[in-house]
mmCIF file of N, CA and C in Angstrom:
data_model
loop_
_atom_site.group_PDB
_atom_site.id
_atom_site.type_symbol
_atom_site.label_atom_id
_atom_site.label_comp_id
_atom_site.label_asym_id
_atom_site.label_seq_id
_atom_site.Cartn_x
_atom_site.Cartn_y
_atom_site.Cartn_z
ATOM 1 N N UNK A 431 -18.233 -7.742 -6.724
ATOM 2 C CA UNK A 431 -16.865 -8.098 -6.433
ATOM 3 C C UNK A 431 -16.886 -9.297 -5.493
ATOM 4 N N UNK A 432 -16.018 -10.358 -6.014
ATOM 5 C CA UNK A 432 -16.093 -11.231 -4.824
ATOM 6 C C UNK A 432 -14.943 -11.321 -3.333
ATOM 7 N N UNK A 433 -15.637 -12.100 -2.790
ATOM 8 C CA UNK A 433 -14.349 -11.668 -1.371
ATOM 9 C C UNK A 433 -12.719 -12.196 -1.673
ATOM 10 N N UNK A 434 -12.373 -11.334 -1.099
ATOM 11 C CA UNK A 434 -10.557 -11.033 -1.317
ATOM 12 C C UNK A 434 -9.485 -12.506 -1.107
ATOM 13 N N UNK A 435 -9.152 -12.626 -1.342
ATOM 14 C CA UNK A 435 -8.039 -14.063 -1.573
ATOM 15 C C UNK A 435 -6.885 -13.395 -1.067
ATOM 16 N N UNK A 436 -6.266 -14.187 0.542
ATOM 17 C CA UNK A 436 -5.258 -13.913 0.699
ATOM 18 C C UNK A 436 -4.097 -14.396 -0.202
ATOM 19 N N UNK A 437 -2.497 -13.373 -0.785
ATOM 20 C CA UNK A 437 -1.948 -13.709 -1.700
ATOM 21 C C UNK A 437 -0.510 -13.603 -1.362
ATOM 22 N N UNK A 438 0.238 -14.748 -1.338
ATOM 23 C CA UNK A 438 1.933 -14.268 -0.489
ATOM 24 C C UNK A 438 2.509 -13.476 -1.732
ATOM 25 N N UNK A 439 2.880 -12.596 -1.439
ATOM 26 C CA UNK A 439 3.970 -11.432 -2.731
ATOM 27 C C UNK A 439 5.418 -11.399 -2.057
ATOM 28 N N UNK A 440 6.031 -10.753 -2.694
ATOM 29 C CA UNK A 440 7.559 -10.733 -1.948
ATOM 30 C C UNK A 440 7.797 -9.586 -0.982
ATOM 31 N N UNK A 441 6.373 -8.883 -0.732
ATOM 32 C CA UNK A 441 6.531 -7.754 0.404
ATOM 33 C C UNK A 441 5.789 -8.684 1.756
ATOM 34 N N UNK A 442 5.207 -9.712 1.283
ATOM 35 C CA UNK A 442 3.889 -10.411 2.394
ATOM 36 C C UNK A 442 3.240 -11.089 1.653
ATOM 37 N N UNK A 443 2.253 -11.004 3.174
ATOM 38 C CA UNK A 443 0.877 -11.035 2.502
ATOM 39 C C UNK A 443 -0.211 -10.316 2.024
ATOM 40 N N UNK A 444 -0.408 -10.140 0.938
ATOM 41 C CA UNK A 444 -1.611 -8.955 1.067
ATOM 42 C C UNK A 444 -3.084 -9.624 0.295
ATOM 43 N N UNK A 445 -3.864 -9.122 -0.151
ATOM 44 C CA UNK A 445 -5.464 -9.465 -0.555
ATOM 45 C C UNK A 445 -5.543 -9.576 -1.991
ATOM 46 N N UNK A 446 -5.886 -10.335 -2.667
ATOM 47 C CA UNK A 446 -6.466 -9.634 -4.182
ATOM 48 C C UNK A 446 -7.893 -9.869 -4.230
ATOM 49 N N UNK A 447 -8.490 -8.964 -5.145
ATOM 50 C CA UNK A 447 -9.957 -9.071 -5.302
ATOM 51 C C UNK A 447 -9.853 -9.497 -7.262
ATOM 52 N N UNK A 448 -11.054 -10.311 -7.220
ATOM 53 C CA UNK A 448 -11.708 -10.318 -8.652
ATOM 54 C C UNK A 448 -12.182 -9.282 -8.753
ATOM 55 N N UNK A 449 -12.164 -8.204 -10.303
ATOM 56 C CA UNK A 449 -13.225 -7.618 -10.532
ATOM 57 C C UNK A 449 -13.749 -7.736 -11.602
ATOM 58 N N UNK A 450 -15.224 -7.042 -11.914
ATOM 59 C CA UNK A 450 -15.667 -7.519 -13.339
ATOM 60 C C UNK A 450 -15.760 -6.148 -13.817
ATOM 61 N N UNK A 451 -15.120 -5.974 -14.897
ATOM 62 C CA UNK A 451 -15.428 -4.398 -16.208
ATOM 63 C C UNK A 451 -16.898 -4.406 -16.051
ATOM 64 N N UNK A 452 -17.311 -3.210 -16.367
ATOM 65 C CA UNK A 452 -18.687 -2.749 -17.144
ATOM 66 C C UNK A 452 -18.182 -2.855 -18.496
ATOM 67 N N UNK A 453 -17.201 -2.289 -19.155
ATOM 68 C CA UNK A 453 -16.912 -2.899 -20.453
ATOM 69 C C UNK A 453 -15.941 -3.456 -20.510
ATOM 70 N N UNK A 454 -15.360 -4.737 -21.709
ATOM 71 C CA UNK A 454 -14.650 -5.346 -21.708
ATOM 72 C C UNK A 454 -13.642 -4.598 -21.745
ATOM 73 N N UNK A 455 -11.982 -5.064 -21.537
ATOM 74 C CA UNK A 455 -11.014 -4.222 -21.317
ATOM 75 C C UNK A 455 -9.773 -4.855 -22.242
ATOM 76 N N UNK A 456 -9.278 -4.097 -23.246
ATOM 77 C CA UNK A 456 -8.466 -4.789 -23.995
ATOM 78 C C UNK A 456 -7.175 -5.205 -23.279
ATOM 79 N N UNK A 457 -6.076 -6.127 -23.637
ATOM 80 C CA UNK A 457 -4.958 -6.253 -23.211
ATOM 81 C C UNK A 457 -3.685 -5.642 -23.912
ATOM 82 N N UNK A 458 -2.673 -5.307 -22.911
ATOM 83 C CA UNK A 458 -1.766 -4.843 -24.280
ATOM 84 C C UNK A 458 -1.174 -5.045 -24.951
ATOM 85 N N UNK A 459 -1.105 -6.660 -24.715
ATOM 86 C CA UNK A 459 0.113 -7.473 -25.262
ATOM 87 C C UNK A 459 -1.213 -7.835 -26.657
ATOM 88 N N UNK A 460 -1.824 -7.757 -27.000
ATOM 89 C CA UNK A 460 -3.008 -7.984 -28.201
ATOM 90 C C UNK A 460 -4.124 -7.815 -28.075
ATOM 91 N N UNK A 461 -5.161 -8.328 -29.684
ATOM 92 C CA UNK A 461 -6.595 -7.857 -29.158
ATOM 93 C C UNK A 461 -7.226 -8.649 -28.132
ATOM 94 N N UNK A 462 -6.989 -9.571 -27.447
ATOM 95 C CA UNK A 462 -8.341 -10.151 -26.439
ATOM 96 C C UNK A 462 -8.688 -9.195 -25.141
ATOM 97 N N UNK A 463 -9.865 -9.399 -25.221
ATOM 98 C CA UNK A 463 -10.676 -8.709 -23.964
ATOM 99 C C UNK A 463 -10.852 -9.007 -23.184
ATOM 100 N N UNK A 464 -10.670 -8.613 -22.231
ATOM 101 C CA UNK A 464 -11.018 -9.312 -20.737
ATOM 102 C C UNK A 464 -12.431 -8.850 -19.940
ATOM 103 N N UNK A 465 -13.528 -9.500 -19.414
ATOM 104 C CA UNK A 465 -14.096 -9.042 -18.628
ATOM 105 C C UNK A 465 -13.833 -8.984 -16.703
ATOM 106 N N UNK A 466 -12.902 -9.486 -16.891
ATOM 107 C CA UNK A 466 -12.283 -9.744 -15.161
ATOM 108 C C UNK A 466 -11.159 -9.450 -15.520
ATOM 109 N N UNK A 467 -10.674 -9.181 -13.774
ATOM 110 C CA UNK A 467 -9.050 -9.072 -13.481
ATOM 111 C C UNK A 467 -9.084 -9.151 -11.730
ATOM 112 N N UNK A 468 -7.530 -9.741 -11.773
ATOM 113 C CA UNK A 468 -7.429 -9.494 -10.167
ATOM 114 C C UNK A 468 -6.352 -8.493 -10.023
ATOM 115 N N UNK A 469 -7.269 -7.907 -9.109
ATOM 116 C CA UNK A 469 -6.451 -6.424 -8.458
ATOM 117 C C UNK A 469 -6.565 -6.357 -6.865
ATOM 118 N N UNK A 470 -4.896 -6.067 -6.580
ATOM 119 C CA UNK A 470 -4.077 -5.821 -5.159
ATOM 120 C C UNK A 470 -4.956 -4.858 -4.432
ATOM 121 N N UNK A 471 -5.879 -5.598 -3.232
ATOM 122 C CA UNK A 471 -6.715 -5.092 -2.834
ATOM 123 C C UNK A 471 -6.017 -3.164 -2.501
ATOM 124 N N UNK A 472 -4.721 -2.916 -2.156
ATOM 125 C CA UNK A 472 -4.448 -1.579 -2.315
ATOM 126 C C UNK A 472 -4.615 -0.565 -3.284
ATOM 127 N N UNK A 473 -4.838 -1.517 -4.436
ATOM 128 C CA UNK A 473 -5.226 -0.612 -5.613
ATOM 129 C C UNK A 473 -6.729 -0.011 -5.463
ATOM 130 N N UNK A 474 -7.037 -0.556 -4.599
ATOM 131 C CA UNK A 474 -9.069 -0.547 -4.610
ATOM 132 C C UNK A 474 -9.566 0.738 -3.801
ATOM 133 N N UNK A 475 -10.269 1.749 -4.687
ATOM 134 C CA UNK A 475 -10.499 2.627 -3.886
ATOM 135 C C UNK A 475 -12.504 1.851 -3.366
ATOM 136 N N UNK A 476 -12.645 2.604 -1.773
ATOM 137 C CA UNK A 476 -13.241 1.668 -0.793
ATOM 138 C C UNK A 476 -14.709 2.477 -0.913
ATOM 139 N N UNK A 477 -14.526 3.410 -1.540
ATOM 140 C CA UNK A 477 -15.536 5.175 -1.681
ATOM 141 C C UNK A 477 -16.839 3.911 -1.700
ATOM 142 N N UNK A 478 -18.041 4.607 -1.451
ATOM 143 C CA UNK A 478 -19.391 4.316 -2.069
ATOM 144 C C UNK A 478 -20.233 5.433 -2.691
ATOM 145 N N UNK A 479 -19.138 5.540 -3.823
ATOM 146 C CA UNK A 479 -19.658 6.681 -5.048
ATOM 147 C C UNK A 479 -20.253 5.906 -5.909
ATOM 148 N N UNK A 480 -20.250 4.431 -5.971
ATOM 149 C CA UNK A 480 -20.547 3.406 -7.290
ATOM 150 C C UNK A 480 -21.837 2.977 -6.660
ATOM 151 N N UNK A 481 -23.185 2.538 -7.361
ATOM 152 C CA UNK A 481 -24.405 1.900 -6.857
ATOM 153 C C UNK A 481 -24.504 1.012 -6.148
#
């Protein structure tokens, strides 16, 4: 994961992070796949259950 990008929203400021799938992830608006996305660092659980 790379480091967090501060991001102005209409609540503030808050963080987003890049992340990368282990598998690609379809979209719903059609078929393309994504291997990244940025997600509102609040969405991010912080656990070190992952390697």
């Amino acid at each position: 994961m790379d480091e967090p990008e501060a991001t102005e929203t209409l609540l503030g400021v808050t963080f987003v992070h890049w992340v990368q799938f282990d598998e690609p992830q379809e979209d719903i608006n059609g078929p393309d796949k994504y291997r990244k996305a940025q997600i509102l660092g609040e969405y991010l659980d912080n656990s070190s259950d992952s390697p």
